[in-house]
PDB file of C-alpha atoms in Angstrom:
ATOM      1  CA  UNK A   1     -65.701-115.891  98.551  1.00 56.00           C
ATOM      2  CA  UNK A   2     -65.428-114.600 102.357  1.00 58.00           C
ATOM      3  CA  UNK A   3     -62.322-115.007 104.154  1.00 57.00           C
ATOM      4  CA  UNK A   4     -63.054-117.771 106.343  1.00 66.00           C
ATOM      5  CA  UNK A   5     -63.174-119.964 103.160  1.00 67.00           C
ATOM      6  CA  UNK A   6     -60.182-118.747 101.306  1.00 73.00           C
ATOM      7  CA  UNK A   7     -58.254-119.363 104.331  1.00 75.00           C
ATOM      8  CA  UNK A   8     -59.598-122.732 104.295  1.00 71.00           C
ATOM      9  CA  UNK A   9     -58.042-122.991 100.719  1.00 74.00           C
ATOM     10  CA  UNK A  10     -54.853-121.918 101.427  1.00 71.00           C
ATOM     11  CA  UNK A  11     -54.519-124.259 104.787  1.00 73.00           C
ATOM     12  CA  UNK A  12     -56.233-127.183 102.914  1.00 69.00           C
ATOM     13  CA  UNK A  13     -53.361-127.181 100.082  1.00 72.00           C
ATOM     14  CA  UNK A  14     -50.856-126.762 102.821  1.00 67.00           C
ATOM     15  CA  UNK A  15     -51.840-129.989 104.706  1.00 64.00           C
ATOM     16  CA  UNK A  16     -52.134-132.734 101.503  1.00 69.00           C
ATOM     17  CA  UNK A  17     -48.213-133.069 100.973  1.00 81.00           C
ATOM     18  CA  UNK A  18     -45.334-134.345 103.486  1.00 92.00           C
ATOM     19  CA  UNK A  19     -41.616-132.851 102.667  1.00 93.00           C
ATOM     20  CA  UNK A  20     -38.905-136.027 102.097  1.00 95.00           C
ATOM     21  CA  UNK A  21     -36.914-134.198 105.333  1.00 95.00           C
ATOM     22  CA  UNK A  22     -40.082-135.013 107.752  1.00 95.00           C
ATOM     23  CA  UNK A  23     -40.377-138.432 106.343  1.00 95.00           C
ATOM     24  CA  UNK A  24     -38.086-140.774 108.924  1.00 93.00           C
ATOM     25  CA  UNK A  25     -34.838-141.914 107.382  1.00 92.00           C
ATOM     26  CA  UNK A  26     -35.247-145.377 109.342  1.00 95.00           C
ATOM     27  CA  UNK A  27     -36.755-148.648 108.141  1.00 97.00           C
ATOM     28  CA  UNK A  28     -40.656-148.833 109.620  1.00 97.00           C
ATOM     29  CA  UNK A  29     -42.883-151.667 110.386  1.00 97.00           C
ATOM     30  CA  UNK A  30     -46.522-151.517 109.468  1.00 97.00           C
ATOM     31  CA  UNK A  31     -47.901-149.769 112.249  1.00 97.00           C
ATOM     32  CA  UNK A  32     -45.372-147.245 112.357  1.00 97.00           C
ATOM     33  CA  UNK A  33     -46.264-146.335 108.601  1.00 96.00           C
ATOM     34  CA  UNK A  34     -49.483-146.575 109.129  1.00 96.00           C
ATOM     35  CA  UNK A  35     -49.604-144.109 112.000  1.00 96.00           C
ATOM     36  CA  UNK A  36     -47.119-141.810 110.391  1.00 96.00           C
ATOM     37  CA  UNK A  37     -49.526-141.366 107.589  1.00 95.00           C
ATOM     38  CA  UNK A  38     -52.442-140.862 109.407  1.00 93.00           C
ATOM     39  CA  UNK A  39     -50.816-138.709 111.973  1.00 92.00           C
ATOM     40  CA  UNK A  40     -49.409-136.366 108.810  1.00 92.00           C
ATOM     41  CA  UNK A  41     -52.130-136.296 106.514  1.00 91.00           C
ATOM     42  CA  UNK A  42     -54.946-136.473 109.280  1.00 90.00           C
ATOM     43  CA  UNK A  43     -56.531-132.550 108.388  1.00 85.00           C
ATOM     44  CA  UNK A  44     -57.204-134.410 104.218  1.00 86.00           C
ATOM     45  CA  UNK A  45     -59.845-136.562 106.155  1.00 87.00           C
ATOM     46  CA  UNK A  46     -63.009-135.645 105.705  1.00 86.00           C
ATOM     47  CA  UNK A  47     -64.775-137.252 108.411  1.00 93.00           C
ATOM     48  CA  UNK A  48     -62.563-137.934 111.790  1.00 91.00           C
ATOM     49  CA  UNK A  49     -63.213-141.955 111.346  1.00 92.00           C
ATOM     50  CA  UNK A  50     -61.534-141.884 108.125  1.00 93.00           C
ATOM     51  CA  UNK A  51     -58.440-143.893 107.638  1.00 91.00           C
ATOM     52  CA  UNK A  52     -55.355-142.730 105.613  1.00 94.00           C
ATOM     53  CA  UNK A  53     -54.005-146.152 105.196  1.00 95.00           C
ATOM     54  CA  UNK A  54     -54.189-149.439 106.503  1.00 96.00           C
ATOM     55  CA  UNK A  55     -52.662-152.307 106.829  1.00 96.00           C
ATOM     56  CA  UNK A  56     -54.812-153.929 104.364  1.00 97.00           C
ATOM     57  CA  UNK A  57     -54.674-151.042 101.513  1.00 96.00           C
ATOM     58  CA  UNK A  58     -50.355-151.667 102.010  1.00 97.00           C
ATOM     59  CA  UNK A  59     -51.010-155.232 101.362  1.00 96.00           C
ATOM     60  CA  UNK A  60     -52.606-154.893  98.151  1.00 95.00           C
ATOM     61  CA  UNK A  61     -50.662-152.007  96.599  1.00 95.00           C
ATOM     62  CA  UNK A  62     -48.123-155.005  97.681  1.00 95.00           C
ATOM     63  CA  UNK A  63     -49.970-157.947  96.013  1.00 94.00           C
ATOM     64  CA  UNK A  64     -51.433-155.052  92.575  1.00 92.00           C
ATOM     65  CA  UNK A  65     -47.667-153.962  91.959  1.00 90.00           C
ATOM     66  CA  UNK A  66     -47.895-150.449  93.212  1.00 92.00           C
ATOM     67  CA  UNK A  67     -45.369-150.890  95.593  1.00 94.00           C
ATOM     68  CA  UNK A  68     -42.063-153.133  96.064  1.00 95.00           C
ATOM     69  CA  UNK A  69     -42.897-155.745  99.186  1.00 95.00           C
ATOM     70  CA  UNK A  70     -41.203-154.805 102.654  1.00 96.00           C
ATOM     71  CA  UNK A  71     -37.655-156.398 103.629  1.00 95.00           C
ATOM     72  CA  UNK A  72     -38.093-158.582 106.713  1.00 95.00           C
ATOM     73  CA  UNK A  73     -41.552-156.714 107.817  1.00 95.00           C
ATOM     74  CA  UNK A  74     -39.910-153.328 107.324  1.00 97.00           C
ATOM     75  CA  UNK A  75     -40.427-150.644 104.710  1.00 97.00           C
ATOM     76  CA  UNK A  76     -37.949-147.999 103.856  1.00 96.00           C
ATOM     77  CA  UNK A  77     -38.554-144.309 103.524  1.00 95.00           C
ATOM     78  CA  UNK A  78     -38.700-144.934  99.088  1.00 96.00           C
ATOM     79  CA  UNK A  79     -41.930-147.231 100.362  1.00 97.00           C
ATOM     80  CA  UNK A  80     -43.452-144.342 101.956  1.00 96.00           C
ATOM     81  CA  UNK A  81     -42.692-141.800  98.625  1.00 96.00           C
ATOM     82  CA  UNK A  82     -44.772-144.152  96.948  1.00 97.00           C
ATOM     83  CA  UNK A  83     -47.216-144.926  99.690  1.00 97.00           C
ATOM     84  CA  UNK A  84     -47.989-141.149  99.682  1.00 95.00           C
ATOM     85  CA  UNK A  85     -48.160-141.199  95.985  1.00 95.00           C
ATOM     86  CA  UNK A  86     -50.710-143.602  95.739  1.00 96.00           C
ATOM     87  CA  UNK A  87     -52.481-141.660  98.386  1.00 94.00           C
ATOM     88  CA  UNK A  88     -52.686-139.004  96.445  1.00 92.00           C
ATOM     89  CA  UNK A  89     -53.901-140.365  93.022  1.00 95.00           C
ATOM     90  CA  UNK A  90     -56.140-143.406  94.353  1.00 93.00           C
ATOM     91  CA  UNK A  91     -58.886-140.679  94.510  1.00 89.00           C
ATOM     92  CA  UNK A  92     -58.800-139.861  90.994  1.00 92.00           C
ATOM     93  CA  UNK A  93     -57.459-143.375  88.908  1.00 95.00           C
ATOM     94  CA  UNK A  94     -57.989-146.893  89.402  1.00 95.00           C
ATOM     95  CA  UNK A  95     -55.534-149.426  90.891  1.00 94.00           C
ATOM     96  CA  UNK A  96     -54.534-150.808  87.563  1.00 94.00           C
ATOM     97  CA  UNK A  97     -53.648-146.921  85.797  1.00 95.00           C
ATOM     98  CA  UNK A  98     -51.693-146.039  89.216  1.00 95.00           C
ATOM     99  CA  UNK A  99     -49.793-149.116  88.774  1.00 93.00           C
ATOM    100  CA  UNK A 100     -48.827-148.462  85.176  1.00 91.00           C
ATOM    101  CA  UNK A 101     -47.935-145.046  86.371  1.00 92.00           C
ATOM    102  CA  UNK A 102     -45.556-146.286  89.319  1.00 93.00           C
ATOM    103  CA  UNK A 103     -44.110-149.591  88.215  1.00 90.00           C
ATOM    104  CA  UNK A 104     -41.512-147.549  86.312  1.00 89.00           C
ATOM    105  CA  UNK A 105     -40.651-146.132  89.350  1.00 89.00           C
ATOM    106  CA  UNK A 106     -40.558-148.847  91.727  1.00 89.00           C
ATOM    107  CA  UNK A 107     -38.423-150.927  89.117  1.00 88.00           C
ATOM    108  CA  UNK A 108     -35.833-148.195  87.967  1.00 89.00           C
ATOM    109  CA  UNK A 109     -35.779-145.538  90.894  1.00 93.00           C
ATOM    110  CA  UNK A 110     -36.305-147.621  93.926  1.00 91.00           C
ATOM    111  CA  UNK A 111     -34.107-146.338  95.715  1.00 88.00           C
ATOM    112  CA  UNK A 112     -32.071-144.941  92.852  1.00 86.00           C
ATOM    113  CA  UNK A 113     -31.037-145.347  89.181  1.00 86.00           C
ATOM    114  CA  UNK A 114     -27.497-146.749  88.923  1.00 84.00           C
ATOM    115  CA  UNK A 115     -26.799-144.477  85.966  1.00 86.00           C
ATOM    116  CA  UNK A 116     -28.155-141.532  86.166  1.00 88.00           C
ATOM    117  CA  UNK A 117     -28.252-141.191  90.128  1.00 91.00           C
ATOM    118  CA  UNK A 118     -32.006-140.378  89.784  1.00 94.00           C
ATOM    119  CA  UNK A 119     -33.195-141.713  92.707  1.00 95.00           C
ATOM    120  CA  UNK A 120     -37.277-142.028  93.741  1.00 95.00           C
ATOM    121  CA  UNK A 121     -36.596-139.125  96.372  1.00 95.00           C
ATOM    122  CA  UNK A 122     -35.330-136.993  94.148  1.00 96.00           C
ATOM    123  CA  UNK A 123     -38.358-137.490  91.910  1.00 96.00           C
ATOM    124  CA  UNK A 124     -40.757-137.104  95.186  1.00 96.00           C
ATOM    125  CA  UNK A 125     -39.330-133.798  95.622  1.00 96.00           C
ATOM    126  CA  UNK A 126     -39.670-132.176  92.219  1.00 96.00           C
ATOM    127  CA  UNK A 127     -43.239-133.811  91.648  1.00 95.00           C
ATOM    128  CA  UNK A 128     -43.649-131.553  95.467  1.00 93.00           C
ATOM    129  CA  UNK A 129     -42.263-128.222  94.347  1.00 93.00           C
ATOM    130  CA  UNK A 130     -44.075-128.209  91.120  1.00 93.00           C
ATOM    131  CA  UNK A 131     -47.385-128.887  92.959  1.00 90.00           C
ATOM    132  CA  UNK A 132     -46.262-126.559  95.662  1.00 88.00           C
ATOM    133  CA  UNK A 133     -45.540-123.859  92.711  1.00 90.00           C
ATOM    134  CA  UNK A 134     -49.331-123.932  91.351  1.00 88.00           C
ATOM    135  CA  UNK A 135     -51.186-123.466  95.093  1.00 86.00           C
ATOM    136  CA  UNK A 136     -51.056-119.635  93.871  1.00 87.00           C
ATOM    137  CA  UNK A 137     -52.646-120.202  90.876  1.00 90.00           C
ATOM    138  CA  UNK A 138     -55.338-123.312  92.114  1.00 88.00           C
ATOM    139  CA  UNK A 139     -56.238-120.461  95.083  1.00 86.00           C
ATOM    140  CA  UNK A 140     -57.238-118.041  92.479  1.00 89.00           C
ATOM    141  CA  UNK A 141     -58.788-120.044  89.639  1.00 91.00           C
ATOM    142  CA  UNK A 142     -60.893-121.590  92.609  1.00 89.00           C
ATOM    143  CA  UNK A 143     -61.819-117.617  93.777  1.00 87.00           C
ATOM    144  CA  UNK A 144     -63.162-116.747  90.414  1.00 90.00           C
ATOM    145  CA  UNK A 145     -64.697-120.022  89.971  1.00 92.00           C
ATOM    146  CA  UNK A 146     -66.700-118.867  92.930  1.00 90.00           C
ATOM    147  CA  UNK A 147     -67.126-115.482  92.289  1.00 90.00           C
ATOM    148  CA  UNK A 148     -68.583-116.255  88.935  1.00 93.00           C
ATOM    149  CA  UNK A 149     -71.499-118.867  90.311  1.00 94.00           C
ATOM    150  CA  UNK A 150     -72.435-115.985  92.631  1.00 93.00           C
ATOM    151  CA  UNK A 151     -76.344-114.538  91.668  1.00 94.00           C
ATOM    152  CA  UNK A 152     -75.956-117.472  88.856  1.00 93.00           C
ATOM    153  CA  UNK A 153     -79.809-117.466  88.957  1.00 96.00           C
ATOM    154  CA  UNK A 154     -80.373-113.507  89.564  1.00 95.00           C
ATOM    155  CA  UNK A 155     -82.913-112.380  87.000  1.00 96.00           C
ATOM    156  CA  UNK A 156     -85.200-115.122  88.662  1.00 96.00           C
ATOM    157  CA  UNK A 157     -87.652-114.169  91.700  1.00 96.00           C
ATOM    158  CA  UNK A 158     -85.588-116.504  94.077  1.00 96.00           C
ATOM    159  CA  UNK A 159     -85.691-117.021  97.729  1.00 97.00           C
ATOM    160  CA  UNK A 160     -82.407-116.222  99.121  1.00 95.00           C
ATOM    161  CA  UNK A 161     -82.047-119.910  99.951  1.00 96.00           C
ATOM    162  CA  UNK A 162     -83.054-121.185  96.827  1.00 97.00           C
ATOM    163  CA  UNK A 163     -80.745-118.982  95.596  1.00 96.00           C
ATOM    164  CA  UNK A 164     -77.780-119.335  97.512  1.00 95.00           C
ATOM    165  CA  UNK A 165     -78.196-123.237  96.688  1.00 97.00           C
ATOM    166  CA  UNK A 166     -78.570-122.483  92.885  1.00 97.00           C
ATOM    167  CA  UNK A 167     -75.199-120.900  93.644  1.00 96.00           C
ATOM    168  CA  UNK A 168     -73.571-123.704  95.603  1.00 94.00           C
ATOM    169  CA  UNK A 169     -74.731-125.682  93.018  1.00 97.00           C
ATOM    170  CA  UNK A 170     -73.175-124.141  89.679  1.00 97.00           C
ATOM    171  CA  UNK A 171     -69.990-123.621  91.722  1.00 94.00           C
ATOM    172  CA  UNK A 172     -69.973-127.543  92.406  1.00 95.00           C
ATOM    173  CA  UNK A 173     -70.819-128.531  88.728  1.00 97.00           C
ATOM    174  CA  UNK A 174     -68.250-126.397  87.415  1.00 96.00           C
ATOM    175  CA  UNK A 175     -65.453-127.962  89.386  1.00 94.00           C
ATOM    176  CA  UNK A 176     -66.669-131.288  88.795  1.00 96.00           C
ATOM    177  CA  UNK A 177     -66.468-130.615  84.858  1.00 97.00           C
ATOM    178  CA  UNK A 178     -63.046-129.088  85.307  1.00 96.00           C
ATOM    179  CA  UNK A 179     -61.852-132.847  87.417  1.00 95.00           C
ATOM    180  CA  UNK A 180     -63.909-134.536  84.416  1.00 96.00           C
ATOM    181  CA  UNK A 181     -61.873-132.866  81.586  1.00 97.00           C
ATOM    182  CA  UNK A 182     -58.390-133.464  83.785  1.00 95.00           C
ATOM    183  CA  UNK A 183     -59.072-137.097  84.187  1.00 96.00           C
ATOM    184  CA  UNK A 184     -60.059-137.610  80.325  1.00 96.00           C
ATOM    185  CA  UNK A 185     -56.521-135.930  79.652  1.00 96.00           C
ATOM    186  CA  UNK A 186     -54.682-137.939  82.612  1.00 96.00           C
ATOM    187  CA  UNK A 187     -56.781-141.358  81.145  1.00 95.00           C
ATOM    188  CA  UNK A 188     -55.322-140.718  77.595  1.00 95.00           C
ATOM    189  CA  UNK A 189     -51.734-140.392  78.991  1.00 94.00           C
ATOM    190  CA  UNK A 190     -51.820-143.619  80.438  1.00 93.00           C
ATOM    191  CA  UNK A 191     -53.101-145.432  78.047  1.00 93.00           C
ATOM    192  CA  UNK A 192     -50.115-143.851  76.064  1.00 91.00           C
ATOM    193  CA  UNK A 193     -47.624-144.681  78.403  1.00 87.00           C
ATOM    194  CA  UNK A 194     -48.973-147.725  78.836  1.00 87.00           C
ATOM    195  CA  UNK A 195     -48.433-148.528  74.821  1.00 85.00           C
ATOM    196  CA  UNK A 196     -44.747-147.467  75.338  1.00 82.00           C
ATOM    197  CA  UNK A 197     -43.924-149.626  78.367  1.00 70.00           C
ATOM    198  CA  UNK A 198     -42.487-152.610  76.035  1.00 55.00           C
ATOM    199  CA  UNK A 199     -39.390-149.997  74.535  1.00 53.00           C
ATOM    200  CA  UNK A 200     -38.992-148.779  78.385  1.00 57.00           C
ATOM    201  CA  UNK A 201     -38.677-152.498  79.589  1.00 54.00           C
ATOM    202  CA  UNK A 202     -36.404-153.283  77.018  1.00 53.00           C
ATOM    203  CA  UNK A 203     -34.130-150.235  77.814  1.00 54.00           C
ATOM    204  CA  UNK A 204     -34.007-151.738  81.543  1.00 55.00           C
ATOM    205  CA  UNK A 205     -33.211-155.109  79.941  1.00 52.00           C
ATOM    206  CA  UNK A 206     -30.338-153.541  78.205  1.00 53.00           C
ATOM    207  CA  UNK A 207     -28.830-151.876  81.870  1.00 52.00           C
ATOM    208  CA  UNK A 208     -28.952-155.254  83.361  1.00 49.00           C
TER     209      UNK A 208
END
């Protein structure tokens, strides 16, 4: 792997996260969250025309459950923890497993739990320091990963771009098995959690 690209690396896993002090500690209408997110997360886009969030995509986390609805056309900085949130793991799980994953936090965090002072930025901020924790390790799996699909192909009589593309190629199966594996783990939590919810809504019930 040359430089250029494991610069790209690091820079790329600097850029997908926003830290709760940058996030404004005022009440937003929709534009302004929509432009905030865009603005912040603008170098994840892969083509410039891409759009972090819009007005619609708010609307229907709204209307699916993934996120409380606004107080008098405003959203609060909790909304945008969980707007950035669903950002994140929209690319990898359908509406209906991100909304089993953040109801419980919506319903018992948002903004805070009452007896345990938990509240849903001090859960945004852990889930960020662990993820923060493992760019070390994600820079230098992905290094090997690369390393190792180099000459894949090399006791063939290959044209250096058929060979090169044999390369790419390996490289770009292998991370796609590694996401495939993840997601079968991630799916199987879920559908755990999602067996579970009845004892965590009755232990809600009980607070109230």
């Amino acid at each position: 792997m040359n430089k250029d690209t494991t610069e790209w690396i690091h820079s790329m896993l600097q850029t997908i996260s926003i830290p709760s002090e940058d996030i404004p500690n005022i009440d937003l209408y929709m534009d302004q969250i929509t432009t905030f997110m865009d603005t912040r997360l603008a170098d994840s886009k892969r083509y410039p025309d891409d759009k972090i969030i819009t007005k619609t995509m708010v609307n229907n986390y709204t209307k699916n459950h993934l996120l409380p609805p606004s107080v008098k056309k405003k959203y609060s900085r909790e909304h945008v923890f969980l707007l950035i949130l669903i950002y994140h793991l929209k690319n990898m799980l359908s509406i209906s497993d991100i909304q089993s994953l953040l109801e419980p936090l919506s319903d018992h965090y948002f903004p805070k739990d009452k007896e345990s002072g938990l509240s849903l930025r001090d859960i945004y901020d852990k889930i960020l320091a662990q993820t923060e924790d493992k760019h070390p390790f994600i820079e230098n799996e992905i290094q090997k990963d690369y390393e190792n699909s180099r000459n894949s192909f090399a006791e063939y009589p290959l044209s250096q771009e058929e060979s090169e593309y044999l390369d790419d190629f390996s490289f770009i199966y292998g991370l796609c098995y590694d996401i495939y594996v993840r997601k079968q783990m991630i799916e199987k939590i879920i559908d755990y959690r999602r067996e579970q919810k009845a004892p965590f809504v009755e232990k809600k019930s009980k607070k109230k």
